[in-house]
């Protein structure tokens, strides 16, 4: 990777974090996260209270809210890991 490509890569990564740190963007991200979390909880409650709801035999429905939290944490952690890896690789490419 050339020096210019390295600078561009670092700049793009910084722009992602800068964008997420904007109060309005972060507020909307959190609002969306919470809305999906709440809807998953409502659906799970409905499903658990309706024993005739179709479910493949032998399959247990996981806690969807826990799955959602894990997914978002994993996605955000991966962004950070990818960023660190990119920066570390820049030193080896130089």
PDB file of C-alpha atoms in Angstrom:
ATOM      1  CA  UNK A   1       0.000   0.000   0.000  1.00  0.00           C
ATOM      2  CA  UNK A   2       1.424   3.364  -0.976  1.00  0.00           C
ATOM      3  CA  UNK A   3       1.779   6.218   1.471  1.00  0.00           C
ATOM      4  CA  UNK A   4      -1.139   8.041  -0.157  1.00  0.00           C
ATOM      5  CA  UNK A   5      -3.328   4.945   0.133  1.00  0.00           C
ATOM      6  CA  UNK A   6      -2.376   4.585   3.790  1.00  0.00           C
ATOM      7  CA  UNK A   7      -3.313   8.187   4.531  1.00  0.00           C
ATOM      8  CA  UNK A   8      -6.620   7.784   2.688  1.00  0.00           C
ATOM      9  CA  UNK A   9      -7.398   4.567   4.573  1.00  0.00           C
ATOM     10  CA  UNK A  10      -6.675   6.218   7.933  1.00  0.00           C
ATOM     11  CA  UNK A  11      -8.735   9.250   6.959  1.00  0.00           C
ATOM     12  CA  UNK A  12     -11.722   7.108   5.937  1.00  0.00           C
ATOM     13  CA  UNK A  13     -11.589   5.151   9.183  1.00  0.00           C
ATOM     14  CA  UNK A  14     -11.364   8.366  11.170  1.00  0.00           C
ATOM     15  CA  UNK A  15     -14.366   9.707   9.282  1.00  0.00           C
ATOM     16  CA  UNK A  16     -16.455   6.693  10.365  1.00  0.00           C
ATOM     17  CA  UNK A  17     -15.695   7.292  14.042  1.00  0.00           C
ATOM     18  CA  UNK A  18     -16.073  11.039  13.649  1.00  0.00           C
ATOM     19  CA  UNK A  19     -19.491  10.514  12.040  1.00  0.00           C
ATOM     20  CA  UNK A  20     -20.654   8.146  14.785  1.00  0.00           C
ATOM     21  CA  UNK A  21     -19.515  10.665  17.411  1.00  0.00           C
ATOM     22  CA  UNK A  22     -21.820  13.351  16.029  1.00  0.00           C
ATOM     23  CA  UNK A  23     -24.512  13.811  18.717  1.00  0.00           C
ATOM     24  CA  UNK A  24     -27.390  13.658  16.222  1.00  0.00           C
ATOM     25  CA  UNK A  25     -26.034  10.541  14.497  1.00  0.00           C
ATOM     26  CA  UNK A  26     -25.269   8.767  17.771  1.00  0.00           C
ATOM     27  CA  UNK A  27     -28.719   9.644  19.105  1.00  0.00           C
ATOM     28  CA  UNK A  28     -30.357   8.164  16.004  1.00  0.00           C
ATOM     29  CA  UNK A  29     -28.137   5.079  16.144  1.00  0.00           C
ATOM     30  CA  UNK A  30     -29.123   4.531  19.779  1.00  0.00           C
ATOM     31  CA  UNK A  31     -32.788   5.208  19.008  1.00  0.00           C
ATOM     32  CA  UNK A  32     -32.743   2.659  16.199  1.00  0.00           C
ATOM     33  CA  UNK A  33     -30.922   0.124  18.371  1.00  0.00           C
ATOM     34  CA  UNK A  34     -33.465   0.556  21.188  1.00  0.00           C
ATOM     35  CA  UNK A  35     -36.470   0.409  18.834  1.00  0.00           C
ATOM     36  CA  UNK A  36     -35.273  -2.868  17.317  1.00  0.00           C
ATOM     37  CA  UNK A  37     -34.443  -4.206  20.793  1.00  0.00           C
ATOM     38  CA  UNK A  38     -37.953  -3.340  22.026  1.00  0.00           C
ATOM     39  CA  UNK A  39     -39.656  -4.881  18.980  1.00  0.00           C
ATOM     40  CA  UNK A  40     -37.654  -8.078  19.357  1.00  0.00           C
ATOM     41  CA  UNK A  41     -38.779  -8.232  22.989  1.00  0.00           C
ATOM     42  CA  UNK A  42     -42.418  -7.688  22.009  1.00  0.00           C
ATOM     43  CA  UNK A  43     -42.210 -10.386  19.362  1.00  0.00           C
ATOM     44  CA  UNK A  44     -40.529 -12.794  21.783  1.00  0.00           C
ATOM     45  CA  UNK A  45     -43.231 -12.156  24.406  1.00  0.00           C
ATOM     46  CA  UNK A  46     -45.969 -12.727  21.825  1.00  0.00           C
ATOM     47  CA  UNK A  47     -44.295 -15.875  20.561  1.00  0.00           C
ATOM     48  CA  UNK A  48     -43.696 -17.275  24.054  1.00  0.00           C
ATOM     49  CA  UNK A  49     -47.339 -16.619  24.995  1.00  0.00           C
ATOM     50  CA  UNK A  50     -48.690 -18.404  21.910  1.00  0.00           C
ATOM     51  CA  UNK A  51     -47.790 -22.066  22.232  1.00  0.00           C
ATOM     52  CA  UNK A  52     -49.407 -22.855  18.869  1.00  0.00           C
ATOM     53  CA  UNK A  53     -46.982 -20.595  17.013  1.00  0.00           C
ATOM     54  CA  UNK A  54     -45.077 -22.636  14.429  1.00  0.00           C
ATOM     55  CA  UNK A  55     -41.568 -23.656  15.413  1.00  0.00           C
ATOM     56  CA  UNK A  56     -39.520 -26.449  13.877  1.00  0.00           C
ATOM     57  CA  UNK A  57     -39.521 -29.426  16.202  1.00  0.00           C
ATOM     58  CA  UNK A  58     -36.541 -29.569  18.540  1.00  0.00           C
ATOM     59  CA  UNK A  59     -35.583 -25.942  17.914  1.00  0.00           C
ATOM     60  CA  UNK A  60     -35.516 -23.585  20.866  1.00  0.00           C
ATOM     61  CA  UNK A  61     -35.958 -19.902  20.175  1.00  0.00           C
ATOM     62  CA  UNK A  62     -32.996 -17.964  21.601  1.00  0.00           C
ATOM     63  CA  UNK A  63     -33.511 -14.748  23.519  1.00  0.00           C
ATOM     64  CA  UNK A  64     -33.682 -12.359  20.579  1.00  0.00           C
ATOM     65  CA  UNK A  65     -32.803  -9.299  22.650  1.00  0.00           C
ATOM     66  CA  UNK A  66     -29.628 -11.013  23.862  1.00  0.00           C
ATOM     67  CA  UNK A  67     -28.814 -12.006  20.284  1.00  0.00           C
ATOM     68  CA  UNK A  68     -29.325  -8.389  19.153  1.00  0.00           C
ATOM     69  CA  UNK A  69     -26.998  -7.049  21.880  1.00  0.00           C
ATOM     70  CA  UNK A  70     -24.359  -9.609  20.960  1.00  0.00           C
ATOM     71  CA  UNK A  71     -24.663  -8.799  17.253  1.00  0.00           C
ATOM     72  CA  UNK A  72     -24.277  -5.029  17.725  1.00  0.00           C
ATOM     73  CA  UNK A  73     -21.372  -5.467  20.155  1.00  0.00           C
ATOM     74  CA  UNK A  74     -19.662  -7.814  17.715  1.00  0.00           C
ATOM     75  CA  UNK A  75     -20.197  -5.452  14.775  1.00  0.00           C
ATOM     76  CA  UNK A  76     -18.824  -2.424  16.646  1.00  0.00           C
ATOM     77  CA  UNK A  77     -15.909  -4.432  18.056  1.00  0.00           C
ATOM     78  CA  UNK A  78     -15.085  -5.632  14.544  1.00  0.00           C
ATOM     79  CA  UNK A  79     -14.935  -2.055  13.274  1.00  0.00           C
ATOM     80  CA  UNK A  80     -12.426  -1.233  16.006  1.00  0.00           C
ATOM     81  CA  UNK A  81     -10.384  -4.406  15.379  1.00  0.00           C
ATOM     82  CA  UNK A  82     -10.286  -3.732  11.638  1.00  0.00           C
ATOM     83  CA  UNK A  83      -9.142  -0.182  12.305  1.00  0.00           C
ATOM     84  CA  UNK A  84      -6.373  -1.301  14.639  1.00  0.00           C
ATOM     85  CA  UNK A  85      -5.290  -3.956  12.164  1.00  0.00           C
ATOM     86  CA  UNK A  86      -5.182  -1.422   9.340  1.00  0.00           C
ATOM     87  CA  UNK A  87      -3.064   0.972  11.390  1.00  0.00           C
ATOM     88  CA  UNK A  88      -0.733  -1.835  12.488  1.00  0.00           C
ATOM     89  CA  UNK A  89      -0.338  -3.004   8.898  1.00  0.00           C
ATOM     90  CA  UNK A  90       0.524   0.512   7.792  1.00  0.00           C
ATOM     91  CA  UNK A  91       3.696   0.295   9.852  1.00  0.00           C
ATOM     92  CA  UNK A  92       4.704  -2.967   8.190  1.00  0.00           C
ATOM     93  CA  UNK A  93       3.920  -1.641   4.687  1.00  0.00           C
ATOM     94  CA  UNK A  94       6.045   1.456   5.134  1.00  0.00           C
TER      95      UNK A  94
END
